[in-house]
Amino acid sequence: QGRQEVTELRVTHADMRAMGYCNRGARRWIAARGLDWSRFVREGLPIEVIEASEDAMALRVAEAVRGRR
């Protein structure tokens, strides 16, 4: 029958900025988890990566992204 398209939810730099989060803090957060800042800015991160951090601010961004999509 009809195929369902699966779209991976990603948290983007724009999502983070829309929440009023600063680049300095976000860069530190990304670096502390061994993630690549440039890649995050280009591609975002899978929402599951953000949620797995269990960081309160990160969870707020993830919640906002899930609420919009």
XYZ file of C-alpha atoms in Angstrom:
69
model
C 0.000 0.000 0.000
C 1.154 3.598 0.630
C 4.657 4.149 1.890
C 5.177 6.223 4.984
C 8.106 8.580 4.890
C 10.162 8.545 8.070
C 11.664 11.904 8.919
C 14.327 11.978 11.567
C 13.725 14.799 13.998
C 16.811 16.953 14.410
C 17.580 19.785 16.771
C 19.224 22.572 14.803
C 21.255 25.636 15.630
C 18.192 27.709 14.697
C 16.097 25.755 17.233
C 18.639 26.503 19.936
C 18.783 30.195 19.059
C 14.967 30.405 18.950
C 15.015 29.348 22.620
C 17.323 32.271 23.379
C 20.347 30.063 24.076
C 23.767 31.612 23.437
C 26.437 30.185 21.176
C 29.075 30.231 23.921
C 27.067 27.944 26.182
C 25.968 25.730 23.323
C 29.552 25.327 22.108
C 30.594 24.234 25.604
C 27.666 21.818 25.814
C 28.522 20.284 22.420
C 32.254 20.036 23.247
C 31.592 18.451 26.655
C 29.822 15.609 24.869
C 32.532 15.104 22.258
C 30.317 16.387 19.452
C 31.350 18.560 16.523
C 30.108 22.179 16.679
C 30.510 22.813 12.935
C 28.520 19.702 12.116
C 25.813 20.711 14.597
C 25.522 24.130 12.932
C 25.372 22.522 9.465
C 23.164 19.516 10.136
C 21.766 19.666 13.645
C 21.704 16.621 15.911
C 19.219 13.758 16.123
C 16.708 14.638 18.798
C 17.519 11.379 20.602
C 21.097 12.593 21.196
C 19.745 15.753 22.819
C 17.223 13.846 24.938
C 19.783 11.254 26.067
C 21.804 14.035 27.698
C 19.063 14.503 30.306
C 20.188 18.145 30.510
C 17.249 20.385 31.465
C 17.978 23.101 28.903
C 18.573 20.562 26.141
C 15.331 18.796 27.015
C 13.447 22.096 26.673
C 14.776 22.514 23.118
C 13.857 18.922 22.266
C 10.356 19.422 23.656
C 9.917 22.573 21.565
C 11.095 20.753 18.420
C 8.723 17.835 19.026
C 5.877 20.291 19.644
C 6.439 22.035 16.316
C 6.707 18.942 14.152
